[in-house]
Coordinates of C-alpha atoms and ligand atoms in Angstrom, one line a residue:
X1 CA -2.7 -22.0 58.4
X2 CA -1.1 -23.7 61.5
X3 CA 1.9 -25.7 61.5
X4 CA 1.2 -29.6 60.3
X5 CA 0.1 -31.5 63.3
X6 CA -2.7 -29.0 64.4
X7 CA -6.3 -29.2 63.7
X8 CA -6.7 -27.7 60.2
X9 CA -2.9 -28.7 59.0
X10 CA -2.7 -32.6 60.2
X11 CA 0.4 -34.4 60.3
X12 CA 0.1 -36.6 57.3
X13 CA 2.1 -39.9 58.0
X14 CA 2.4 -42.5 55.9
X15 CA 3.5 -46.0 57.3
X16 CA 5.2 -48.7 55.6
X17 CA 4.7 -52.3 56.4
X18 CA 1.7 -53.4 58.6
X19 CA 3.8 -55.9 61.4
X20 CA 5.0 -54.9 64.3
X21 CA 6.8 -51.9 64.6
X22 CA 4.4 -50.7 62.0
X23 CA 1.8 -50.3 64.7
X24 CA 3.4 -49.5 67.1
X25 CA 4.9 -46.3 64.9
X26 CA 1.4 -45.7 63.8
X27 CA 0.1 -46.1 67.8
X28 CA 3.5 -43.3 69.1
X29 CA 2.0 -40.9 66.3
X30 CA -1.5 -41.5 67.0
X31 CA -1.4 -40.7 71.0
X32 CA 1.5 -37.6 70.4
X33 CA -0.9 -35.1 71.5
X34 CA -0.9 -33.4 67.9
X35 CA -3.4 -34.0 65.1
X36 CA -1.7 -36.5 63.3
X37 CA -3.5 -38.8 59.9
X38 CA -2.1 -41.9 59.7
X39 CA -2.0 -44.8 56.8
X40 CA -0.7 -48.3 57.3
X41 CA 0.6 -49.2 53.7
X42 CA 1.0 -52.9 53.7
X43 CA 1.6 -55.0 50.5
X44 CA -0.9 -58.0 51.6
X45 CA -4.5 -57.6 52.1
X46 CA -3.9 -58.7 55.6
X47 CA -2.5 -56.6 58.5
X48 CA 0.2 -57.6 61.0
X49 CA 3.3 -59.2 59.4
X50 CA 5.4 -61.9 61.1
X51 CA 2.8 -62.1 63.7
X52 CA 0.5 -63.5 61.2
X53 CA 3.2 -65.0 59.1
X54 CA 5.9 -65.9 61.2
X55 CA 5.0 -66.6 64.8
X56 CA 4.5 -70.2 64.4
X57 CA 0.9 -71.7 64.8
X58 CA 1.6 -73.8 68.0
X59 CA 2.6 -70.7 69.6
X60 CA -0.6 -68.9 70.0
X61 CA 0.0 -66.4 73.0
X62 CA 2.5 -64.9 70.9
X63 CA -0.1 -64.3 68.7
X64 CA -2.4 -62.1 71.6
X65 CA -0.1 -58.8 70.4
X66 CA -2.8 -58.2 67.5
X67 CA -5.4 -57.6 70.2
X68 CA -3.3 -54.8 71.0
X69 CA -3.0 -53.6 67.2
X70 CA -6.8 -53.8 67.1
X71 CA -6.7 -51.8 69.6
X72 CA -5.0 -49.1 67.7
X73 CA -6.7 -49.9 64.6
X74 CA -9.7 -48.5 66.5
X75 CA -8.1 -45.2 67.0
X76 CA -9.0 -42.0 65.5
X77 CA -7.5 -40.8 61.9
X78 CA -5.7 -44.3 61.8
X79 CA -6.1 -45.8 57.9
X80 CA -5.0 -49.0 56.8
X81 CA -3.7 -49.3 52.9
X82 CA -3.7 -52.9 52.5
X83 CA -3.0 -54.6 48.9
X84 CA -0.9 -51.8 47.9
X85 CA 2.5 -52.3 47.4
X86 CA 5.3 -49.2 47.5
X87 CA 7.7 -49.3 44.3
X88 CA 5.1 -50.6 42.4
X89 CA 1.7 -49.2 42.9
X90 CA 3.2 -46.0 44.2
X91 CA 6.5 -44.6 44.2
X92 CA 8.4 -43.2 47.1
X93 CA 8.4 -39.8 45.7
X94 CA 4.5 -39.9 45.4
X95 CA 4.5 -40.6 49.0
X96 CA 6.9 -38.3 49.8
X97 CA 4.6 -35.6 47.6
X98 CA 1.4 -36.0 49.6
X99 CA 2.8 -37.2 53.0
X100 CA 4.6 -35.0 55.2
X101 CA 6.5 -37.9 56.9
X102 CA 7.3 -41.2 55.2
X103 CA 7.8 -44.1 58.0
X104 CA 9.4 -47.5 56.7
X105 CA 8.5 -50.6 58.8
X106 CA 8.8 -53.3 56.4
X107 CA 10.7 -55.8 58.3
X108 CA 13.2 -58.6 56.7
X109 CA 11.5 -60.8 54.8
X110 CA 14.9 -62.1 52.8
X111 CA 17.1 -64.9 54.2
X112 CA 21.2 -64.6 54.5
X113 CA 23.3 -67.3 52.3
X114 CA 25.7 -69.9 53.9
X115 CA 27.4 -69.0 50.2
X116 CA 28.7 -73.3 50.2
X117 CA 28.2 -75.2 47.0
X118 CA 25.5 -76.8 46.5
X119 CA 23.1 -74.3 48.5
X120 CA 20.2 -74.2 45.6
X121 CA 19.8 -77.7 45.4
X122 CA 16.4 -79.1 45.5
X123 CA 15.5 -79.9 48.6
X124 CA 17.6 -77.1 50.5
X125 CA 15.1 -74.1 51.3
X126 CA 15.2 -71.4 53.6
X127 CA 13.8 -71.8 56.9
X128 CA 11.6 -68.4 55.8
X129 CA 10.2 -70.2 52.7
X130 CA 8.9 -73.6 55.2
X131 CA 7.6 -71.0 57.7
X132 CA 6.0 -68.7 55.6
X133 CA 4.4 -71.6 54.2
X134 CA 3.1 -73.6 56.9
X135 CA 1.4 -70.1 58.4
X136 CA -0.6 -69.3 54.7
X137 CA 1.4 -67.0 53.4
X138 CA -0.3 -66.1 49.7
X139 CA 3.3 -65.4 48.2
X140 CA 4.5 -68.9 49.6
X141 CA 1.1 -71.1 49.4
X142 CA 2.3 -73.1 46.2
X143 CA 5.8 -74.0 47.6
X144 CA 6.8 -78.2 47.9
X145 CA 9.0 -79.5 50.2
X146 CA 9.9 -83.0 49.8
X147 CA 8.4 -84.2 53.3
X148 CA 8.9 -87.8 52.2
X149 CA 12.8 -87.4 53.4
X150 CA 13.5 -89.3 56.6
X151 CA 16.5 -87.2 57.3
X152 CA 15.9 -83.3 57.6
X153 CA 18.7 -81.0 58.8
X154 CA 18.3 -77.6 59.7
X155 CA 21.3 -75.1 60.0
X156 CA 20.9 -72.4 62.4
X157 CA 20.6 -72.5 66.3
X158 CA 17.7 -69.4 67.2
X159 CA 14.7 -69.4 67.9
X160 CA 13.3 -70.0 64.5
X161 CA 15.0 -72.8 64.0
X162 CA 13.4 -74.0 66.8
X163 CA 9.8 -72.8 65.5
X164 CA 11.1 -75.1 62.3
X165 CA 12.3 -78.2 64.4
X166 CA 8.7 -78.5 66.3
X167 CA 6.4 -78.4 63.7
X168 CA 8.4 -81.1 61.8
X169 CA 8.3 -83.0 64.9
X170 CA 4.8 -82.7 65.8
X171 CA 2.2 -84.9 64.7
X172 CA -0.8 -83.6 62.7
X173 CA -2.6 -84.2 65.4
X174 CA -0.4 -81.8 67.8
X175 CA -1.1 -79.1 64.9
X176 CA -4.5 -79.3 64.0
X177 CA -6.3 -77.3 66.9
X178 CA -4.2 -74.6 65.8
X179 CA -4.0 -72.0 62.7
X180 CA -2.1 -73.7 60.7
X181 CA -2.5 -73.6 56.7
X182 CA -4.8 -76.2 55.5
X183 CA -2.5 -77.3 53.2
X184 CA 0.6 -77.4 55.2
X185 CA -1.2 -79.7 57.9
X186 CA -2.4 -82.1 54.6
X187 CA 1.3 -82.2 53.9
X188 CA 2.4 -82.8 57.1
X189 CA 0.1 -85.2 58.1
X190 CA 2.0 -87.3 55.7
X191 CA 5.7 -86.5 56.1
X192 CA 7.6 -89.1 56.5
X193 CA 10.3 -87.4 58.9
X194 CA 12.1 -89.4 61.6
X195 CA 15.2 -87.5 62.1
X196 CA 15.7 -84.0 62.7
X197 CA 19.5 -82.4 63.3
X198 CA 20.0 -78.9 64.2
X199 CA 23.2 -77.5 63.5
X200 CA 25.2 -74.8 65.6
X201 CA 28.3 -73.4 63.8
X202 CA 29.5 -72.4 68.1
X203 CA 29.0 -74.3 70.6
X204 CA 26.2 -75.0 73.5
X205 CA 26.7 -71.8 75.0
X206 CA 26.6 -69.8 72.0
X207 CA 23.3 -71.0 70.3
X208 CA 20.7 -68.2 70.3
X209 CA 17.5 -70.0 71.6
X210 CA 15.9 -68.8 74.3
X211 CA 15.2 -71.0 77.2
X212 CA 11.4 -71.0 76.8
X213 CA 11.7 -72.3 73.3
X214 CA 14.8 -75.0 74.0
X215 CA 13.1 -76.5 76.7
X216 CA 10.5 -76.9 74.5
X217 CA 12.2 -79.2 72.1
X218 CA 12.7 -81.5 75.2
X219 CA 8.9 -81.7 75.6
X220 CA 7.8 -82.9 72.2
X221 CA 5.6 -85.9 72.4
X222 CA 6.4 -87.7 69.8
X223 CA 10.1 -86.8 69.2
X224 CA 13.3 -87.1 71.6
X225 CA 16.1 -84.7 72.1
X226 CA 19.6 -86.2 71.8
X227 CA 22.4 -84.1 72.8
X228 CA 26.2 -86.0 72.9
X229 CA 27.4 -85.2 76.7
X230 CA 31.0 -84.8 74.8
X231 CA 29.5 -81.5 73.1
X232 CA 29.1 -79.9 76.0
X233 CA 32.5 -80.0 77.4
X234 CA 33.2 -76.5 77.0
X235 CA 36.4 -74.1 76.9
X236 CA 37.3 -72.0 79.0
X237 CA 36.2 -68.9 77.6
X238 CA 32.5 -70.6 77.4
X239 CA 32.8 -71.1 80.6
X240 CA 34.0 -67.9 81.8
X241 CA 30.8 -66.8 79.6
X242 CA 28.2 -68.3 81.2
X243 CA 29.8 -67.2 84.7
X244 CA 28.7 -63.6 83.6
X245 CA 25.5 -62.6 85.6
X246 CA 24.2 -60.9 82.4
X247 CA 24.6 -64.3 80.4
X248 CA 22.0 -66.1 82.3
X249 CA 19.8 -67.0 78.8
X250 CA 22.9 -69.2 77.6
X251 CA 24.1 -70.5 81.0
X252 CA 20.4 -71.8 81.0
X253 CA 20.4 -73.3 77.9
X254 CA 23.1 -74.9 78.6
X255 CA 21.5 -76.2 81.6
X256 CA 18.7 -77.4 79.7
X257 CA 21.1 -79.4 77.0
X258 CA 22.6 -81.2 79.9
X259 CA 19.3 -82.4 81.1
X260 CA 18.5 -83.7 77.1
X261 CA 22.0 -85.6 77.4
X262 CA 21.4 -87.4 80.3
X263 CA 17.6 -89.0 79.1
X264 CA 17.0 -92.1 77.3
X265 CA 15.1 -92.0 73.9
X266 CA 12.6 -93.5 75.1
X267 CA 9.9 -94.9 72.9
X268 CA 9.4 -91.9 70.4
X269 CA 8.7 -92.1 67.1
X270 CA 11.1 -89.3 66.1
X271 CA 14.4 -87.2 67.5
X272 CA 15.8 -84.4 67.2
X273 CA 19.8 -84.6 67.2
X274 CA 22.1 -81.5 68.5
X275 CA 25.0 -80.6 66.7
X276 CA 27.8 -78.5 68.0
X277 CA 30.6 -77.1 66.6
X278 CA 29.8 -77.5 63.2
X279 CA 29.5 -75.5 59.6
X280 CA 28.1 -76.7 56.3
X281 CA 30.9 -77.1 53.9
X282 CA 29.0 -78.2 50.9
X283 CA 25.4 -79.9 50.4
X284 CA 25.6 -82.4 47.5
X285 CA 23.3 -85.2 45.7
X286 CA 22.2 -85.9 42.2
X287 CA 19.9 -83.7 40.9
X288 CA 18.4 -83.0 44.6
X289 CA 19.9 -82.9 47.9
X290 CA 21.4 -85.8 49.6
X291 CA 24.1 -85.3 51.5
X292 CA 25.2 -82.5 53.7
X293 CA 28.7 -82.4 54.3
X294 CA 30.1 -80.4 57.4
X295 CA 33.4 -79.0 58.5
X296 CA 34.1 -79.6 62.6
X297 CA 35.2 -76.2 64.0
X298 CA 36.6 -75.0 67.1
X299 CA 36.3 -71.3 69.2
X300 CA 38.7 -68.9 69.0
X301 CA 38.8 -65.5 70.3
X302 CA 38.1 -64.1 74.1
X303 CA 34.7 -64.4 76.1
X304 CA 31.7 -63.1 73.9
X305 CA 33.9 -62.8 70.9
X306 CA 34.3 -66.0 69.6
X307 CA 34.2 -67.0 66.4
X308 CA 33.9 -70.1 64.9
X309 CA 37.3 -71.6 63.1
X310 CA 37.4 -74.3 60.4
X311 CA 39.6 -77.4 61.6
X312 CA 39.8 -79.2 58.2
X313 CA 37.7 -82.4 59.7
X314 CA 34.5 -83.2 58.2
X315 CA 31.7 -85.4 58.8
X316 CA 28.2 -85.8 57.4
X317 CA 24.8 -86.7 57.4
X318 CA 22.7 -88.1 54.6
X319 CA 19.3 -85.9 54.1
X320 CA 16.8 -85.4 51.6
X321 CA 15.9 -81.8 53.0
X322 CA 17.5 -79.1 54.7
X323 CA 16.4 -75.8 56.3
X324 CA 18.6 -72.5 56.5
X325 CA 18.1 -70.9 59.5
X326 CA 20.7 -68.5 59.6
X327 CA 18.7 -65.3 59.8
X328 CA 16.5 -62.4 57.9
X329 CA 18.2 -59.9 55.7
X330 CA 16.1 -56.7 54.8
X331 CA 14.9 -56.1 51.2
X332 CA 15.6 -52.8 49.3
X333 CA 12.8 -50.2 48.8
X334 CA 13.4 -48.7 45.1
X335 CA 14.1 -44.5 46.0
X336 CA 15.3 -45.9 49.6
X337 CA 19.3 -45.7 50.6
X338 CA 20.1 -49.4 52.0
X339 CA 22.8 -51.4 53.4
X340 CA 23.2 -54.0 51.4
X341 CA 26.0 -56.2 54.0
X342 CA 24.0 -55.5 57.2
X343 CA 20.4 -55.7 54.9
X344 CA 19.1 -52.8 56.4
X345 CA 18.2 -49.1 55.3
X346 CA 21.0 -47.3 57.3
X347 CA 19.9 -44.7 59.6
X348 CA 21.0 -42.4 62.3
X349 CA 17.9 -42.2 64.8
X350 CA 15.7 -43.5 62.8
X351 CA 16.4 -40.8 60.0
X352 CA 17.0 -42.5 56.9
X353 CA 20.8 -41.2 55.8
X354 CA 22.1 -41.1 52.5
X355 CA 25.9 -42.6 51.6
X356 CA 27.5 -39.4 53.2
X357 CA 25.5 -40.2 56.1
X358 CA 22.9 -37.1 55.9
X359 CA 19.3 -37.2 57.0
X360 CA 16.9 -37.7 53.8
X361 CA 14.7 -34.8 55.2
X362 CA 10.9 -37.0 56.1
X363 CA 12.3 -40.3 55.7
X364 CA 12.2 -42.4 58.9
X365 CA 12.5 -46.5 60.0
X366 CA 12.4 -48.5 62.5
X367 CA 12.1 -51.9 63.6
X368 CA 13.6 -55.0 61.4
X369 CA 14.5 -53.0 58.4
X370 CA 16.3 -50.6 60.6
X371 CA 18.1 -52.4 63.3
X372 CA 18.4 -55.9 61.7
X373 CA 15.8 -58.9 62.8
X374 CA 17.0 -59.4 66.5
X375 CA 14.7 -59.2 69.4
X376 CA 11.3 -60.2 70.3
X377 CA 7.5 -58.6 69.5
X378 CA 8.2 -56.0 72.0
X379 CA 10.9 -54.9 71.3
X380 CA 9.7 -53.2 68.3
X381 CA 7.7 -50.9 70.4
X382 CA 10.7 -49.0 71.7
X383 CA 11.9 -48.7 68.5
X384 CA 9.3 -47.3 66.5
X385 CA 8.9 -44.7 69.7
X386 CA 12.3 -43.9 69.3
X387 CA 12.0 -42.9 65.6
X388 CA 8.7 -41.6 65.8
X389 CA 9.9 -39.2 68.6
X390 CA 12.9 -38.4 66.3
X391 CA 10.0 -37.5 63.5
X392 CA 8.2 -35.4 65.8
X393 CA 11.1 -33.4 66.9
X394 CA 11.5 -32.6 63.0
X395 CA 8.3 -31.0 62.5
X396 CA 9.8 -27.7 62.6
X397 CA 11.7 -28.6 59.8
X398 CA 9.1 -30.4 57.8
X399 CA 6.8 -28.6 54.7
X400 CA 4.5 -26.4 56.9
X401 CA 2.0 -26.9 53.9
X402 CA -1.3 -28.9 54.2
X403 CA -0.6 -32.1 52.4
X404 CA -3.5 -34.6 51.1
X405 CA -2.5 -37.9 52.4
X406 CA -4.7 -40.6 51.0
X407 CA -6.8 -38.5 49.3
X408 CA -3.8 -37.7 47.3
X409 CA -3.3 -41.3 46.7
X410 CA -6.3 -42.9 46.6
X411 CA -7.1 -41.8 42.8
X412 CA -3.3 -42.7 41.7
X413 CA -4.4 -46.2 43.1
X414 CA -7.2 -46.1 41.2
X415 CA -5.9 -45.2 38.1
X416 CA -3.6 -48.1 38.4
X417 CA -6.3 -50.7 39.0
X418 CA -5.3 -50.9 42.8
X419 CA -8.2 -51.5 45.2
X420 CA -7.0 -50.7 48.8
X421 CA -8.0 -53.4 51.6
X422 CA -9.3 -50.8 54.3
X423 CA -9.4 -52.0 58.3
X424 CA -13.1 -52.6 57.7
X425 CA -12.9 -54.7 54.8
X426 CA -9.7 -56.7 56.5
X427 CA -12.7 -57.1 59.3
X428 CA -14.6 -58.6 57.1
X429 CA -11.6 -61.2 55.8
X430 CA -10.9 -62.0 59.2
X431 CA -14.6 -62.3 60.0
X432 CA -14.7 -65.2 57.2
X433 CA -11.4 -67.0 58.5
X434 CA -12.3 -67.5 61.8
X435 CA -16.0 -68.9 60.7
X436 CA -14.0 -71.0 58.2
X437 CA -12.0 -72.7 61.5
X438 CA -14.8 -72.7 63.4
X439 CA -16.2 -76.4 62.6
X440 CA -12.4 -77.6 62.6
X441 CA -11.8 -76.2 66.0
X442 CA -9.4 -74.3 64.7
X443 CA -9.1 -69.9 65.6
X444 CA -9.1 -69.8 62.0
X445 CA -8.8 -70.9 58.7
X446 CA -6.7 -68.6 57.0
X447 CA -7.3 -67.7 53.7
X448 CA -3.9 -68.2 51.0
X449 CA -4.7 -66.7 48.1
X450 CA -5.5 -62.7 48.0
X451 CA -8.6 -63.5 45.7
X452 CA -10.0 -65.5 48.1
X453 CA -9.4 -62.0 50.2
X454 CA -10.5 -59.6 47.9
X455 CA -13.6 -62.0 47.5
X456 CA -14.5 -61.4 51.1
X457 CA -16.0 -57.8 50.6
X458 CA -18.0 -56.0 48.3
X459 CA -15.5 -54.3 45.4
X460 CA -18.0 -52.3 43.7
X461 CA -17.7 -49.4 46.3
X462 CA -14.0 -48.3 46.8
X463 CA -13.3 -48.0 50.6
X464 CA -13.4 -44.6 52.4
X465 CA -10.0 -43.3 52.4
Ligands
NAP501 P1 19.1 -65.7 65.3 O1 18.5 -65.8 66.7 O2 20.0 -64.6 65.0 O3 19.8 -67.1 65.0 C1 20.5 -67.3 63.9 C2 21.4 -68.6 64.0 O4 22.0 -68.8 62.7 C3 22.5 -68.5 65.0 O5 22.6 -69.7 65.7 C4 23.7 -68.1 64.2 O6 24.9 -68.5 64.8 C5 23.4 -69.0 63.0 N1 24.2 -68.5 61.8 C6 24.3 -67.3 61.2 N2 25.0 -67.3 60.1 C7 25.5 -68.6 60.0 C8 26.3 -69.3 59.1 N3 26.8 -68.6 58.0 N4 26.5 -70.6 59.2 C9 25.9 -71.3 60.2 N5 25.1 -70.7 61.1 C10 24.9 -69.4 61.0 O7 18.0 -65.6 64.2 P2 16.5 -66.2 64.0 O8 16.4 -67.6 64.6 O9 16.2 -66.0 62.6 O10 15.5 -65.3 64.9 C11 15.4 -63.9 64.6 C12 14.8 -63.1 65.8 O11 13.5 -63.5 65.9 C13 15.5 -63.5 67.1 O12 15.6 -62.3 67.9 C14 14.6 -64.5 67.7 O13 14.7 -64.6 69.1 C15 13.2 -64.0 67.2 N6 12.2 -65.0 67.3 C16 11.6 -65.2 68.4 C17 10.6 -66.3 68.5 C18 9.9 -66.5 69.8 O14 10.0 -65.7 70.7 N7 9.3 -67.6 70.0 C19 10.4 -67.1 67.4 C20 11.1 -66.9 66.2 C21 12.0 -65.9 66.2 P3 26.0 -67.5 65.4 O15 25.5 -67.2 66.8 O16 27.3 -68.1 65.4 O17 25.9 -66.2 64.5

């Protein structure tokens, strides 16, 4: 028998998580010039990840990278394992047993704390709860949030804290052409929000937009942006930041902030207030949230290392809801190392390491869960070529032995009462969705509950592994 990656010993890779850097790890395998079988394990019986669940549904073009995963759904030897969830329908040992390679590409689907009292009051929820929400998410579909507050805050200045801004800004009617959830437009088509502030804990020249998406907060119809000219008085070392040719993102948004504090407010219905400056101390209210208290602070440190210092003065702003925004955090795979303070599986690579820092011999990452959730779409593809090319300098190393793949774990499934969502049945989900939308005007109607997925295609037959 040949070595694994040749015609009668293929490569047997198994892929974990089904977003981004999962196809594009499954796509560098795929097209390495070797024989290579390879499964997409994703928990959900639909493919794609945060560019399903997270890209937000006004932002559709962002949402044109799954004609490119298509694409390499089409490929030869390329499965998907959908509905199958690793740790609990299969362990990573009985991955590791009929897989010569095991990649992880599950992304960061946990929040960071702001660890301040009063954090798990009702009404304070994670910016990834509201966005998961609002895009259909079957884990998420039966979350509340109280939309009958006036006042919303939202804590955290990137870009999906922007994502959260806009669609509490926009009218229904800005929202329904799109993909939204069903019941997330129903909700919001009554909300009752007139204020939205978005907190920095630096200042103007620090917050992690990107110009694209602050610019459109400025554009809203139905909402104004109201920046305090005072807040953008900068230090020196801000200054001396956006003065560095590389910086030109921030020295843009800053740009852009001055043009929002020289408008009037104009006639709009709603506005969206920037904070600068300024941390939550503690949020507070009986029984549900009412208050958010907030601790001014002030820079310290030289150009790009500055760090936000508490000056003991406080102000706040009443609100009945409040959005983290702070950023993702990875979540542990049971038989997987991980970092629990940087909320990643550590690796060297993109070989998973142990405590001492050694390779776990077939263990790989990349994207999210490897280098923390930073970057766009694309930036996932040169990281999963990265580990993948770190994989396939390995092979030498790996069992030479023929392994099964999913033939080896198609009748473990089964013997758990796991039926696998294969690419063709997913076709058939997505078929239904977008002839659900269809009379709406929407690109589709997603479905929320996996049911309603599993519902889509016949489950008599299991799928062709
Ligand atoms: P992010 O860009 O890292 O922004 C996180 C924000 O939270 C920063 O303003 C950060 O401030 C703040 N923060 C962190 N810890 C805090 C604390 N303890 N108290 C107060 N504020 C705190 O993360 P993200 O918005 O979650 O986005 C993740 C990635 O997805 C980014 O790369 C983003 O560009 C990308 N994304 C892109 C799009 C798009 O292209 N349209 C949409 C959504 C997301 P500091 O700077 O002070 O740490």
């Amino acid at each position: 028998m040949h070595a694994p990656g040749s015609e009668d010993n293929p490569l047997q890779v198994a892929v974990v998580g089904s977003g981004p850097s999962g196809f594009y790890a499954a796509e560098a395998l795929l097209k390495c010039g070797r024989t290579v079988d390879v499964d997409l394990i994703e928990r959900l019986p639909a493919p794609f990840g945060l560019v399903r669940y997270g890209v937000a549904p006004d932002h559709p073009k962002l949402k044109e990278a799954i004609l490119t995963y298509e694409m390499i759904a089409r490929l030869p030897r390329f499965a998907l394992l959908g509905n199958v969830t690793v740790g609990r329908d299969v362990s990573v040992d009985e991955l590791r047993a009929h897989y010569h390679a095991v990649v992880f590409t599950c992304g960061a689907e946990a929040d960071r704390r702001l660890g301040v009292p009063g954090e798990d009051l009702p009404g304070s929820h994670t910016a990834t709860e509201f966005v998961a929400w609002y895009n259909g998410h079957p884990e998420y579909r039966d979350r509340h949030f109280d939309l009958s507050a006036e006042v919303v805050a939202v804590v955290g200045q990137g870009n999906v804290a922007a994502d959260v801004c806009r669609i509490l800004a926009k009218s229904a009617d800005e929202l329904r052409g799109t993909d939204i959830a069903e019941h997330a437009l129903d909700a919001l088509a009554a909300s009752r929000v007139r204020e939205i502030h978005v907190i920095g804990r630096r200042g103007p020249a620090q917050a992690k937009f990107t110009n694209k998406e602050l610019k459109e907060l400025g554009e809203l119809a139905n909402c104004a942006a109201q920046v305090d000219p005072g807040a953008l008085e900068l230090n020196a070392e801000s200054r001396a930041e956006l003065e560095a040719k590389a910086n030109f993102v921030s020295a843009k948004n800053v740009e852009i902030l001055r043009d929002f504090a020289s408008r009037a407010r104009g006639g709009k219905p709603r506005r969206l207030v920037f904070h600068f400056l300024k941390s939550p101390a503690k949020l507070t209210g009986a029984g549900r949230l009412q208050e958010l208290v907030m601790v001014r602070n002030r820079l310290e440190g030289a150009p790009f290392e500055q760090v936000a210092r508490e000056t003991g003065q406080t102000e706040s702003v009443a609100c009945g809801l409040l959005f983290r925004s702070i950023g993702y955090s990875g979540v542990p795979v049971a038989g997987v190392p991980f970092d629990a303070k940087r909320g990643v599986i550590p690796t060297r690579d993109g070989r998973i390491v142990d405590a001492a820092g050694a390779p776990i011999p077939r263990l790989y990452a990349a994207g999210w869960i490897k280098r923390g959730p930073t970057g766009i779409i694309g930036t996932n593809r040169a990281d999963s070529v990265a580990s993948i090319k770190s994989l396939l300098a390995d092979l030498p190393a790996l069992p030479q032995d023929s392994r099964m793949g999913s033939k080896g774990v198609a009748p473990l499934l089964e013997a758990r009462g796991v039926r696998p969502v294969s690419y063709s049945d997913w076709s058939a989900i997505d078929a239904e969705e977008v002839a659900r939308g269809r009379p709406k005007g929407k690109p589709r109607e997603k479905f929320t509950r996996v049911e309603q997925m599993l519902a889509c295609f016949e489950r008599v037959d299991q799928p062709a592994l």
